[in-house]
Amino acid sequence: MPKNLARLTIGVRVSFKPRAFTSFEEANKFNTTKASDERLFGIITAIEVEGRSSIAVIDVDGFAGVHARIKLDSLKYEKRQPAVLQQRSSLKLKQMMLRGLWITTVIAAVMMKMTAVMMKMPMLTRNQWIDEEVVVDDRLVKLSYTRDPQLTLPQAAYSTPMAFFKHFLPMEYIGQHVVLAINAKAAYLSIDYWQMLTVEEYMLWIGLWTCMVLIPLSDRSEYWSKTPTFLLTSPLNFSRWMSRRRFETILQAHTLEHPTVIQSSADPLVDIRAFVNAYNDNLAAALIAGKTMTIDESMNQWLGKVSRMPNVKKIIGKPHPVGQEFKNIADATTNIMIRLDISEKNQDGKEFSDKPRVTGCILRLTKPWFASGRTIVADSWFGSPAVAAELRKKGLFSIVSMKKRKYWPRNVLRTSLRTYLEFMDHITCSTTLPGSTVSHVVKENNRSRRVSFQRAVVFDDYNEAKGAIDINNNIRDNMISYHDVIRTNTWQHRSFAFFLAVAEANAFLAWRTFGPENLRGITHFKFRERLASELVHAYEYNGTENTSSASAGYHSLVVIGKKVGSNGKKYSMQKQCQHCKRRTTKMCVCNQLGVCTACIPTHFREV
C-alpha cells in the first residue's frame, strides 16, 4: 500500500479537489463545481469498501451534517490545520499598483494618486459577493419608440410580388431621370436606329433580367434561341417580348446619370450618387421602421480590375472580399434594408463631414429617424462612447459593442483589466450568452458556488437585432442574383445590379411579413418566379409597341443615308444641323432635321 494511503485512517485530516466527486449534483451540495481548482478540507469519519475501491466518508469543514464520499486515492493527507487566507497588506497593494511605473513620470504620478485614494477606501475582497440585479437601461426611464414596423404599400395584404418590388424602387426618379438619361446616352453614342426608351419598356427589360436570374445560362444568346436543346426542350425564346438587338443596345446605353452631368463633374461616383440619394429617400418612405434598427455593411462584389472601380475595397474575411462597400441600416424586425451610404475615402461635400468618419457615417444613416426614440444596434466597428453620446443627442438610443483597446478604460494604464479589477470594490457578474436565465460559478471564501441571475434585456435586444443586415445579404447573395447574370466590365452596371438585388431581397422579406397570409410561406425561388412572370406580362405589349414613327414625339438619331454620285461612287448624304448649322450625316426622326453629335443634349431639351 502506498505510504500516503497507509496514513489515511479514521480521524485523519485530509483534503481533496472537487473533481473527485462522482457527480455534478454531489458537487453542488458543497456549493462548488467539479471544474473548480479549490481544495476542500475535512476529517475522515468512516472507510467503506465497495468492490475493489475504498471509499472514505468525510465530514467537510463548514458543512455540518453533510458528508462527502471520496475514493482514498483522491485524498491528500494534511498534517495540520490550513492557514486562514489573509488580505493583501497595504505594502503589497502599493507594490502591485506601482508595477511598471518607471515608464514616464506622468504615469507614475497618476498611479500614485490612484493608490493613495484606494488606501483610504475600505478593502473589500473579491470574496464578498452580493446577489443583486443591476439594470442600466436608459430606455426604461426615458421615452422610447415601441411600435412594430409598418409597410406603406397600400393594400399590401392583397398585392403582388411585382407591386412589392416596385415599392422598393424609386419609380418616379426612374421615369423622370433614368430613362431620359439612357435616351441621351444612346444619342450621344450615335447608336444606329435607336428608338426612344419608355418606362414600360425599361421595366420589361428589368423583367427579362429577372427571368435570367431565375434560369441562369452561361451564354446570354441562348435566351433568344428558338431551337430545343438537351436541357431546354422548350426554348425560352425571349424574342417574344424583345429582340436581342434591342436588349443589348439598351444595356449599351444604360446609365443612371445624364451624360452631360457625368462629363462636367469631377466626382468619381457621380454616375450613381444621385440615384443612391433617390433610392434612400424611397426606402425611408417605403417602410416605417420598428423600434430597433441595425447598422452594418454590405459588399457589392467586383471581379474586374481594381483600377476600374473608383471605391473598390478588399476586406479579408468577407464572403466577397473585393468589391464596392456600402454601409447600411436595416429594420431589425423585418431585416429590410432602408438606407445606404457609399463607403469612400473622400468625405468632402458629404453631410456631417465635419464629424469623425464613423460618427458621420452613422449620423447619415440614422438622419431620417432623429428624435424618434428608436434603438440603434451596431458592432464594434461602429461602437464607441463618442458615437453613443452623439446618437443620444439626436434622440436615439444605442446598443453597441466596443473593443478593448490600449488604455481603455482610461484609468487602466498599461495594466490588464483583470489585474485592475482585483482592487475594485464592486465586481459585476454578467454574460452575453443566449438564454434569459444564466447560471454562473463564483468564488467566495476560497470556495466556488453556482449562482443564477437574469440576463439584462440589452443583451437580448443586441443578439436578436445584430444579424439583420447579414440576413438581407444572405438572401441577396446565397442564390443566383442580378450581378451574376449582368456580367459586364462596367462598374456602373455592377452597381445597378446591386440596387436591383437589394430591392428584390427587400420585396421578398416584406412579402413574408406583410404579404397575403396564405402566400407568406412561399420560397424565395417561387417568389422570384412570380415576380419575373408579372414583370414580363405586365409590360409585354407596351414594351413592343415602339416603332420608328415620328408622330409619337420620339427622339431617334438615324443615318440620313447614301447617294450615288455622277462618277458612280456612293456618298453619305448630309444635312445642316438645326442647332449649330454645321453639316452632319445624322438626323432625328422627330422632325427629319439634321442633328450633330455635339448638339444632341440641346436637341433633347429644346425639342
Coordinates of C-alpha atoms in Angstrom, one line a residue:
M1 CA 0.0 0.0 0.0
P2 CA 1.4 3.5 -0.8
K3 CA 2.7 5.5 2.1
N4 CA 0.1 8.2 1.6
L5 CA -2.8 5.7 1.7
A6 CA -1.4 4.0 4.8
R7 CA -1.8 7.2 6.8
L8 CA -5.4 7.6 5.7
T9 CA -7.4 6.3 8.7
I10 CA -10.4 7.3 10.6
G11 CA -9.9 10.7 12.4
V12 CA -7.2 11.9 10.0
R13 CA -7.4 15.3 8.4
V14 CA -7.4 15.3 4.6
S15 CA -8.1 17.5 1.6
F16 CA -9.3 16.9 -1.9
K17 CA -10.3 18.7 -5.1
P18 CA -14.0 18.9 -6.3
R19 CA -13.2 16.8 -9.4
A20 CA -13.1 13.8 -7.0
F21 CA -16.9 13.9 -6.7
T22 CA -18.7 11.3 -8.6
S23 CA -21.4 13.6 -10.0
F24 CA -22.2 17.3 -10.5
E25 CA -25.1 17.0 -8.1
E26 CA -22.8 16.0 -5.3
A27 CA -20.5 18.9 -6.0
N28 CA -23.5 21.3 -5.9
K29 CA -24.2 20.2 -2.3
F30 CA -20.9 21.8 -1.3
N31 CA -21.5 25.0 -3.4
T32 CA -18.8 24.1 -5.9
T33 CA -18.3 22.6 -9.3
K34 CA -16.1 19.7 -10.5
A35 CA -14.1 22.1 -12.6
S36 CA -13.0 24.2 -9.6
D37 CA -9.4 24.2 -8.6
E38 CA -10.0 24.9 -4.9
R39 CA -9.4 22.3 -2.2
L40 CA -11.9 21.1 0.4
F41 CA -10.8 20.1 3.9
G42 CA -12.3 17.7 6.3
I43 CA -11.9 14.7 8.6
I44 CA -12.4 11.0 7.7
T45 CA -15.3 9.6 9.8
A46 CA -15.5 6.2 8.2
I47 CA -14.0 4.0 5.5
E48 CA -16.1 1.6 3.4
V49 CA -15.2 -1.0 0.8
E50 CA -17.1 -1.0 -2.4
G51 CA -15.8 -3.8 -4.8
R52 CA -12.2 -3.1 -5.3
S53 CA -12.4 0.6 -4.2
S54 CA -12.1 2.0 -0.7
I55 CA -14.4 4.9 -0.1
A56 CA -13.8 7.5 2.7
V57 CA -16.7 9.2 4.4
I58 CA -15.5 12.8 5.1
D59 CA -17.0 15.4 7.4
V60 CA -16.2 18.5 5.3
D61 CA -15.4 21.8 7.1
G62 CA -18.3 24.3 7.1
F63 CA -21.0 21.8 6.1
A64 CA -22.3 20.2 9.3
G65 CA -24.4 17.1 8.7
V66 CA -23.4 16.8 5.0
H67 CA -20.8 14.1 4.3
A68 CA -18.7 13.5 1.2
R69 CA -17.9 10.1 -0.2
I70 CA -14.5 10.2 -1.9
K71 CA -12.1 7.4 -3.0
L72 CA -9.0 7.1 -0.9
D73 CA -6.6 7.5 -3.8
S74 CA -8.1 11.0 -4.4
L75 CA -7.3 12.3 -0.9
K76 CA -4.3 14.1 0.4
Y77 CA -3.0 13.7 3.9
E78 CA -2.9 17.0 5.9
K79 CA -0.5 17.4 8.8
R80 CA -2.1 20.5 10.3
Q81 CA -4.9 23.0 10.1
P82 CA -4.7 25.1 6.9
A83 CA -3.8 28.7 7.5
V84 CA -6.6 31.3 7.1
L85 CA -6.2 33.4 4.0
Q86 CA -5.2 36.9 4.9
Q87 CA -6.0 40.0 2.9
R88 CA -3.1 41.6 1.0
S89 CA -1.2 44.1 3.0
S90 CA -1.0 47.8 2.1
L91 CA 2.6 47.4 1.1
K92 CA 1.7 44.5 -1.2
L93 CA -1.1 46.6 -2.7
K94 CA 1.2 49.6 -3.3
Q95 CA 3.9 47.4 -4.9
M96 CA 1.3 45.8 -7.3
M97 CA -0.2 49.2 -8.2
L98 CA 3.2 50.8 -8.8
R99 CA 4.4 48.0 -11.1
G100 CA 5.7 49.3 -14.4
L101 CA 5.5 53.0 -13.4
W102 CA 9.1 53.6 -14.4
I103 CA 7.9 54.3 -18.0
T104 CA 7.0 58.0 -17.5
T105 CA 6.8 60.3 -14.5
V106 CA 3.3 61.3 -15.6
I107 CA 2.0 57.8 -15.4
A108 CA 3.8 57.4 -12.0
A109 CA 2.0 60.4 -10.6
V110 CA -1.4 59.2 -11.8
M111 CA -0.9 55.7 -10.3
M112 CA 0.4 57.2 -7.0
K113 CA -2.7 59.2 -6.8
M114 CA -4.9 56.2 -7.5
T115 CA -3.0 54.2 -4.9
A116 CA -3.5 56.9 -2.3
V117 CA -7.2 57.0 -2.9
M118 CA -7.6 53.3 -2.7
M119 CA -5.6 53.1 0.5
K120 CA -8.3 55.3 2.1
M121 CA -11.1 53.0 0.8
P122 CA -12.3 50.1 2.9
M123 CA -10.7 47.0 1.5
L124 CA -13.4 44.7 0.0
T125 CA -12.2 41.5 -1.4
R126 CA -13.4 39.5 -4.4
N127 CA -15.0 37.0 -2.0
Q128 CA -17.6 39.4 -0.8
W129 CA -20.3 38.7 -3.4
I130 CA -23.8 40.2 -3.2
D131 CA -26.7 38.6 -5.1
E132 CA -28.3 41.6 -6.6
E133 CA -29.7 42.6 -10.0
V134 CA -28.1 45.6 -11.7
V135 CA -30.0 47.2 -14.6
V136 CA -28.6 50.0 -16.7
D137 CA -31.1 50.7 -19.5
D138 CA -31.8 54.3 -20.3
R139 CA -34.9 53.3 -22.3
L140 CA -36.7 52.3 -19.2
V141 CA -36.8 55.8 -17.8
K142 CA -37.0 57.9 -20.9
L143 CA -39.4 57.9 -23.8
S144 CA -38.5 55.3 -26.4
Y145 CA -40.2 54.0 -29.6
T146 CA -42.0 50.7 -29.1
R147 CA -44.1 50.2 -32.2
D148 CA -43.8 47.5 -34.8
P149 CA -42.7 48.2 -38.4
Q150 CA -45.4 49.1 -41.0
L151 CA -45.2 48.9 -44.8
T152 CA -46.6 51.9 -46.6
L153 CA -47.7 49.9 -49.6
P154 CA -51.5 50.3 -49.9
Q155 CA -53.4 47.0 -49.7
A156 CA -50.2 45.1 -49.1
A157 CA -52.1 42.0 -47.9
Y158 CA -53.7 41.8 -51.4
S159 CA -50.8 42.9 -53.6
T160 CA -48.5 41.0 -55.9
P161 CA -44.7 40.4 -55.9
M162 CA -44.3 43.0 -58.7
A163 CA -46.0 45.6 -56.5
F164 CA -43.7 44.9 -53.6
F165 CA -40.6 45.0 -56.0
K166 CA -41.6 48.4 -57.5
H167 CA -42.4 49.7 -54.0
F168 CA -38.7 49.4 -53.1
L169 CA -37.5 51.1 -56.3
P170 CA -37.5 54.9 -56.9
M171 CA -40.1 54.6 -59.8
E172 CA -40.6 58.3 -60.0
Y173 CA -36.9 59.0 -60.4
I174 CA -36.6 56.2 -62.9
G175 CA -39.3 57.7 -65.1
Q176 CA -38.2 61.3 -64.8
H177 CA -34.4 60.9 -64.9
V178 CA -33.0 57.5 -65.6
V179 CA -35.0 56.8 -68.8
L180 CA -34.2 60.2 -70.2
A181 CA -30.5 59.8 -69.3
I182 CA -30.5 56.5 -71.2
N183 CA -32.0 58.1 -74.3
A184 CA -29.5 60.9 -74.1
K185 CA -26.6 58.5 -73.8
A186 CA -27.9 56.5 -76.8
A187 CA -28.0 59.7 -78.9
Y188 CA -24.5 60.7 -77.6
L189 CA -23.1 57.3 -78.7
S190 CA -24.9 57.6 -82.0
I191 CA -26.5 54.1 -81.7
D192 CA -28.0 53.4 -85.1
Y193 CA -31.8 53.0 -85.3
W194 CA -32.2 53.8 -81.7
Q195 CA -35.9 54.2 -80.7
M196 CA -36.8 56.2 -77.6
L197 CA -37.0 54.1 -74.5
T198 CA -40.1 54.3 -72.3
V199 CA -40.6 53.4 -68.6
E200 CA -42.8 50.5 -69.7
E201 CA -40.1 49.1 -72.0
Y202 CA -37.4 49.7 -69.3
M203 CA -39.4 47.7 -66.7
L204 CA -39.8 44.9 -69.3
W205 CA -36.0 45.0 -69.8
I206 CA -35.6 44.5 -66.0
G207 CA -38.2 41.7 -66.1
L208 CA -36.1 39.9 -68.7
W209 CA -33.0 40.2 -66.4
T210 CA -35.2 38.7 -63.6
C211 CA -36.0 35.8 -65.9
M212 CA -32.3 35.3 -66.4
V213 CA -31.7 35.3 -62.7
L214 CA -34.5 32.7 -62.3
I215 CA -33.0 30.4 -65.1
P216 CA -29.2 31.2 -65.3
L217 CA -27.5 30.2 -68.6
S218 CA -23.8 30.5 -69.4
D219 CA -24.4 32.2 -72.8
R220 CA -26.9 35.1 -73.0
S221 CA -27.7 34.3 -76.6
E222 CA -29.4 31.0 -75.5
Y223 CA -32.3 33.1 -74.1
W224 CA -33.3 34.1 -77.6
S225 CA -32.7 30.7 -79.2
K226 CA -35.7 29.0 -80.8
T227 CA -34.0 25.6 -81.2
P228 CA -34.6 23.0 -78.5
T229 CA -31.5 21.7 -76.7
F230 CA -30.7 18.7 -74.4
L231 CA -31.5 20.7 -71.3
L232 CA -34.1 23.2 -72.7
T233 CA -36.6 21.1 -74.6
S234 CA -38.8 24.1 -74.7
P235 CA -36.8 27.1 -75.9
L236 CA -37.1 30.3 -73.8
N237 CA -37.4 32.5 -76.9
F238 CA -37.1 35.9 -75.4
S239 CA -37.8 37.4 -78.8
R240 CA -41.5 37.1 -78.0
W241 CA -41.0 40.1 -75.8
M242 CA -37.9 41.9 -77.0
S243 CA -35.4 41.4 -79.8
R244 CA -31.8 40.6 -78.7
R245 CA -30.5 43.6 -80.6
R246 CA -32.8 45.9 -78.7
F247 CA -31.9 44.3 -75.4
E248 CA -28.2 44.7 -76.0
T249 CA -28.5 48.3 -77.2
I250 CA -30.4 49.2 -74.0
L251 CA -27.6 47.7 -72.0
Q252 CA -25.0 49.6 -74.0
A253 CA -26.8 52.9 -73.4
H254 CA -27.7 52.2 -69.8
T255 CA -26.8 54.8 -67.3
L256 CA -28.2 56.2 -64.1
E257 CA -27.0 59.8 -64.7
H258 CA -27.2 62.1 -67.7
P259 CA -24.0 62.1 -69.8
T260 CA -23.6 65.8 -69.6
V261 CA -23.6 65.7 -65.8
I262 CA -21.0 62.9 -65.8
Q263 CA -18.7 64.8 -68.2
S264 CA -18.9 68.1 -66.2
S265 CA -18.3 66.5 -62.8
A266 CA -15.0 65.6 -61.1
D267 CA -16.8 63.3 -58.7
P268 CA -15.7 59.7 -59.5
L269 CA -19.0 58.4 -58.2
V270 CA -21.2 60.9 -59.9
D271 CA -22.6 58.0 -62.0
I272 CA -24.6 56.6 -59.1
R273 CA -24.7 59.3 -56.4
A274 CA -27.9 60.9 -57.4
F275 CA -29.6 57.5 -57.8
V276 CA -28.4 56.5 -54.4
N277 CA -30.0 59.6 -52.9
A278 CA -33.3 58.9 -54.6
Y279 CA -33.0 55.2 -53.7
N280 CA -32.5 56.2 -50.0
D281 CA -35.5 58.6 -50.0
N282 CA -37.7 55.9 -51.4
L283 CA -36.5 53.3 -48.9
A284 CA -37.1 55.6 -46.0
A285 CA -40.7 56.2 -47.2
A286 CA -41.4 52.6 -48.1
L287 CA -41.2 51.3 -44.6
I288 CA -42.0 52.8 -41.2
A289 CA -39.2 51.3 -39.2
G290 CA -39.8 49.5 -35.9
K291 CA -38.2 50.2 -32.5
T292 CA -34.8 48.7 -33.3
M293 CA -32.6 49.2 -36.3
T294 CA -29.2 47.6 -37.2
I295 CA -26.2 49.2 -38.8
D296 CA -23.7 47.1 -40.7
E297 CA -22.0 46.9 -44.1
S298 CA -22.7 45.1 -47.5
M299 CA -20.3 44.3 -50.3
N300 CA -21.1 44.6 -54.0
Q301 CA -18.7 42.1 -55.3
W302 CA -16.3 43.1 -58.1
L303 CA -14.3 40.7 -60.3
G304 CA -12.7 43.1 -62.7
K305 CA -9.6 45.2 -62.4
V306 CA -9.3 47.2 -59.2
S307 CA -8.5 50.4 -61.1
R308 CA -11.8 50.2 -62.9
M309 CA -14.0 50.8 -59.8
P310 CA -13.5 54.1 -58.0
N311 CA -14.2 52.9 -54.5
V312 CA -13.2 49.3 -54.5
K313 CA -12.1 47.7 -51.2
K314 CA -10.6 44.5 -50.1
I315 CA -11.9 43.2 -46.7
I316 CA -10.4 39.8 -45.7
G317 CA -13.0 37.5 -44.1
K318 CA -16.0 38.7 -46.1
P319 CA -17.8 36.2 -48.4
H320 CA -16.9 38.6 -51.3
P321 CA -13.7 40.2 -50.0
V322 CA -13.2 42.5 -53.1
G323 CA -15.9 44.9 -54.1
Q324 CA -17.8 48.1 -53.5
E325 CA -18.7 48.6 -49.9
F326 CA -21.9 50.2 -48.6
K327 CA -22.7 51.0 -45.0
N328 CA -26.4 50.4 -44.5
I329 CA -29.1 50.3 -41.9
A330 CA -32.0 47.8 -41.7
D331 CA -35.1 47.3 -39.7
A332 CA -34.2 44.7 -37.1
T333 CA -37.7 43.1 -37.1
T334 CA -38.2 42.5 -40.8
N335 CA -34.5 42.7 -41.9
I336 CA -35.5 45.1 -44.6
M337 CA -32.6 47.4 -45.7
I338 CA -33.8 51.0 -45.5
R339 CA -30.8 53.2 -46.2
L340 CA -27.4 53.1 -47.9
D341 CA -24.2 55.1 -47.5
I342 CA -21.4 54.8 -50.1
S343 CA -18.1 53.9 -48.4
E344 CA -15.4 56.2 -49.8
K345 CA -12.2 57.8 -48.7
N346 CA -13.1 61.4 -49.6
Q347 CA -15.8 62.7 -47.3
D348 CA -15.7 66.3 -48.5
G349 CA -19.1 67.5 -49.5
K350 CA -21.0 64.8 -47.7
E351 CA -23.3 65.6 -44.9
F352 CA -21.8 65.5 -41.4
S353 CA -18.3 65.6 -42.9
D354 CA -17.2 67.8 -40.0
K355 CA -17.6 64.8 -37.7
P356 CA -15.2 61.9 -37.3
R357 CA -15.6 59.4 -40.2
V358 CA -17.5 56.7 -38.3
T359 CA -19.7 59.2 -36.5
G360 CA -20.6 61.0 -39.7
C361 CA -21.5 57.7 -41.4
I362 CA -23.8 56.7 -38.6
L363 CA -25.5 60.1 -38.5
R364 CA -26.1 60.0 -42.3
L365 CA -27.7 56.6 -41.9
T366 CA -29.9 57.5 -39.0
K367 CA -30.9 61.0 -40.0
P368 CA -34.5 60.3 -41.1
W369 CA -35.2 58.9 -37.6
F370 CA -33.7 61.6 -35.4
A371 CA -35.7 62.4 -32.2
S372 CA -37.8 59.2 -32.7
G373 CA -36.5 57.3 -29.6
R374 CA -35.5 54.2 -31.7
T375 CA -32.7 51.9 -30.7
I376 CA -29.6 51.6 -32.9
V377 CA -27.7 48.3 -32.8
A378 CA -24.1 48.2 -34.2
D379 CA -21.0 46.0 -34.0
S380 CA -17.5 47.0 -32.7
W381 CA -16.5 48.8 -36.0
F382 CA -19.2 51.4 -35.3
G383 CA -19.3 51.3 -31.5
S384 CA -17.6 53.9 -29.3
P385 CA -18.6 56.1 -26.4
A386 CA -18.5 59.2 -28.7
V387 CA -20.9 57.5 -31.1
A388 CA -23.3 56.6 -28.3
A389 CA -23.2 60.1 -26.9
E390 CA -23.8 61.7 -30.4
L391 CA -26.8 59.4 -31.0
R392 CA -28.3 60.3 -27.6
K393 CA -28.0 64.0 -28.6
K394 CA -30.0 63.2 -31.7
G395 CA -32.8 61.5 -29.7
L396 CA -31.7 57.9 -30.4
F397 CA -30.7 55.1 -28.1
S398 CA -27.9 52.7 -28.9
I399 CA -26.6 49.2 -28.1
V400 CA -23.1 48.8 -29.4
S401 CA -20.2 46.5 -28.7
M402 CA -16.8 48.0 -28.2
K403 CA -13.3 46.5 -28.5
K404 CA -10.8 46.6 -25.6
R405 CA -8.2 49.0 -26.9
K406 CA -5.0 50.2 -25.3
Y407 CA -5.5 52.3 -22.2
W408 CA -9.3 51.7 -22.2
P409 CA -10.8 52.4 -19.8
R410 CA -8.6 55.4 -19.4
N411 CA -7.8 54.6 -15.7
V412 CA -6.2 51.3 -16.7
L413 CA -2.8 52.5 -17.7
R414 CA -0.7 49.7 -19.2
T415 CA -2.3 47.3 -16.7
S416 CA -4.5 44.4 -17.7
L417 CA -8.2 44.8 -17.0
R418 CA -8.2 41.6 -14.9
T419 CA -5.4 42.8 -12.6
Y420 CA -7.1 46.2 -12.2
L421 CA -10.4 44.7 -11.2
E422 CA -8.8 42.8 -8.3
F423 CA -8.7 46.1 -6.3
M424 CA -12.2 47.4 -7.2
D425 CA -14.8 47.4 -4.5
H426 CA -17.6 46.2 -6.9
I427 CA -17.3 43.4 -9.4
T428 CA -20.3 42.6 -11.7
C429 CA -21.0 39.1 -12.9
S430 CA -22.8 39.1 -16.3
T431 CA -23.0 37.2 -19.6
T432 CA -23.6 37.6 -23.3
L433 CA -24.6 34.0 -23.9
P434 CA -28.1 33.2 -25.1
G435 CA -30.8 32.5 -22.6
S436 CA -32.7 34.8 -20.2
T437 CA -31.7 32.8 -17.0
V438 CA -28.0 32.3 -16.7
S439 CA -26.1 30.1 -14.2
H440 CA -22.5 31.0 -13.3
V441 CA -19.8 29.9 -10.9
V442 CA -18.4 32.5 -8.5
K443 CA -15.7 32.1 -5.8
E444 CA -16.3 33.1 -2.2
N445 CA -14.1 32.4 0.8
N446 CA -11.8 30.2 -1.3
R447 CA -14.8 28.1 -2.3
S448 CA -16.9 28.1 -5.5
R449 CA -20.7 28.2 -5.7
R450 CA -23.2 28.4 -8.5
V451 CA -25.5 31.4 -8.8
S452 CA -28.3 32.1 -11.2
F453 CA -29.4 35.5 -12.4
Q454 CA -31.5 37.2 -15.1
R455 CA -29.6 38.5 -18.2
A456 CA -30.1 42.2 -18.9
V457 CA -32.6 43.0 -21.7
V458 CA -29.9 44.9 -23.7
F459 CA -28.1 41.6 -24.4
D460 CA -31.3 40.0 -25.7
D461 CA -32.0 43.1 -27.9
Y462 CA -28.5 43.1 -29.3
N463 CA -28.4 39.3 -30.1
E464 CA -31.8 39.5 -31.8
A465 CA -31.0 42.5 -33.9
K466 CA -27.3 42.2 -34.8
G467 CA -27.9 39.9 -37.8
A468 CA -30.4 41.9 -39.7
I469 CA -28.1 43.1 -42.4
D470 CA -26.4 39.7 -42.7
I471 CA -29.8 38.0 -43.2
N472 CA -30.6 40.5 -46.0
N473 CA -27.1 40.0 -47.6
N474 CA -27.6 36.2 -47.5
I475 CA -31.0 36.4 -49.2
R476 CA -29.4 38.6 -51.9
D477 CA -26.2 36.5 -52.4
N478 CA -27.0 32.9 -51.5
M479 CA -29.0 32.4 -54.7
I480 CA -28.1 33.5 -58.2
S481 CA -28.6 37.2 -58.3
Y482 CA -28.6 40.1 -60.8
H483 CA -24.8 40.6 -60.6
D484 CA -24.3 37.0 -61.7
V485 CA -26.2 37.5 -64.9
I486 CA -25.3 41.1 -65.7
R487 CA -21.7 40.1 -66.5
T488 CA -20.0 43.3 -67.8
N489 CA -16.7 45.1 -67.1
T490 CA -18.6 48.3 -66.3
W491 CA -18.7 49.1 -62.6
Q492 CA -21.9 51.3 -63.1
H493 CA -23.8 48.2 -64.4
R494 CA -22.4 46.3 -61.4
S495 CA -23.8 48.9 -59.0
F496 CA -27.1 48.9 -60.8
A497 CA -27.3 45.1 -60.4
F498 CA -26.6 45.6 -56.6
F499 CA -29.5 48.1 -56.3
L500 CA -31.9 45.7 -58.1
A501 CA -30.8 42.8 -55.9
V502 CA -31.4 44.8 -52.7
A503 CA -34.9 45.8 -53.9
E504 CA -35.7 42.2 -54.7
A505 CA -34.4 41.0 -51.3
N506 CA -36.4 43.7 -49.6
A507 CA -39.5 42.8 -51.5
F508 CA -39.2 39.1 -50.5
L509 CA -38.7 40.0 -46.8
A510 CA -41.6 42.4 -46.9
W511 CA -43.7 39.7 -48.6
R512 CA -43.0 37.3 -45.8
T513 CA -44.3 39.8 -43.2
F514 CA -46.9 41.9 -44.9
G515 CA -48.0 39.9 -48.0
P516 CA -51.1 37.7 -48.4
E517 CA -51.4 35.5 -45.3
N518 CA -51.9 32.3 -47.4
L519 CA -48.8 33.0 -49.5
R520 CA -46.3 34.3 -47.0
G521 CA -44.6 30.9 -46.6
I522 CA -43.6 30.5 -50.3
T523 CA -39.9 30.1 -51.0
H524 CA -37.6 32.7 -52.4
F525 CA -37.5 30.8 -55.8
K526 CA -41.3 30.8 -56.0
F527 CA -41.4 34.5 -55.2
R528 CA -38.9 35.3 -57.8
E529 CA -40.8 33.1 -60.4
R530 CA -44.0 35.1 -59.8
L531 CA -42.1 38.4 -60.0
A532 CA -40.4 37.6 -63.3
S533 CA -43.7 36.4 -64.8
E534 CA -45.6 39.5 -63.7
L535 CA -42.9 41.9 -64.9
V536 CA -42.8 40.3 -68.4
H537 CA -46.5 40.0 -68.9
A538 CA -47.5 43.4 -67.4
Y539 CA -45.3 45.3 -69.8
E540 CA -45.3 42.9 -72.7
Y541 CA -47.5 44.9 -75.1
N542 CA -46.3 48.4 -74.0
G543 CA -42.7 47.3 -74.5
T544 CA -43.2 46.1 -78.1
E545 CA -45.2 49.0 -79.4
N546 CA -42.2 51.2 -80.0
T547 CA -41.9 51.9 -83.8
S548 CA -39.9 54.3 -85.8
S549 CA -42.9 56.6 -86.2
A550 CA -42.1 60.2 -85.6
S551 CA -45.7 61.0 -84.8
A552 CA -45.3 59.9 -81.1
G553 CA -42.6 62.6 -80.5
Y554 CA -39.8 60.1 -80.0
H555 CA -36.2 61.2 -80.5
S556 CA -34.2 58.7 -82.5
L557 CA -31.0 59.6 -84.2
V558 CA -30.6 57.8 -87.6
V559 CA -28.2 58.0 -90.5
I560 CA -29.6 60.1 -93.4
G561 CA -28.4 57.6 -96.0
K562 CA -26.1 57.4 -99.0
K563 CA -26.4 58.5 -102.6
V564 CA -24.6 57.6 -105.8
G565 CA -22.6 60.4 -107.4
S566 CA -22.1 61.1 -111.1
N567 CA -18.9 59.1 -111.0
G568 CA -20.8 56.1 -109.7
K569 CA -19.3 56.3 -106.2
K570 CA -21.5 56.3 -103.1
Y571 CA -21.5 59.4 -100.9
S572 CA -23.1 60.0 -97.4
M573 CA -25.9 62.4 -97.6
Q574 CA -25.6 65.4 -95.3
K575 CA -28.0 68.0 -93.7
Q576 CA -27.4 71.2 -91.8
C577 CA -27.7 70.8 -88.0
Q578 CA -30.8 72.6 -86.9
H579 CA -28.9 74.0 -83.8
C580 CA -25.3 74.8 -84.8
K581 CA -25.8 74.9 -88.6
R582 CA -22.9 72.6 -89.2
R583 CA -23.1 69.8 -91.7
T584 CA -24.0 66.3 -90.3
T585 CA -24.8 62.9 -91.6
K586 CA -27.4 62.2 -89.0
M587 CA -31.0 63.4 -88.3
C588 CA -33.7 62.9 -85.7
V589 CA -36.9 61.1 -86.6
C590 CA -38.9 63.6 -84.6
N591 CA -38.7 66.3 -87.3
Q592 CA -36.5 64.7 -90.0
L593 CA -34.0 67.6 -89.5
G594 CA -30.2 67.2 -89.1
V595 CA -28.7 67.0 -85.6
C596 CA -24.9 66.7 -85.0
T597 CA -23.5 64.7 -82.1
A598 CA -22.4 67.8 -80.2
C599 CA -26.0 69.2 -80.2
I600 CA -27.8 66.0 -79.0
P601 CA -28.3 67.2 -75.4
T602 CA -29.5 70.6 -76.6
H603 CA -31.9 68.9 -79.0
F604 CA -33.4 66.7 -76.3
R605 CA -34.0 69.7 -74.0
E606 CA -35.5 72.1 -76.6
V607 CA -37.4 69.9 -78.9

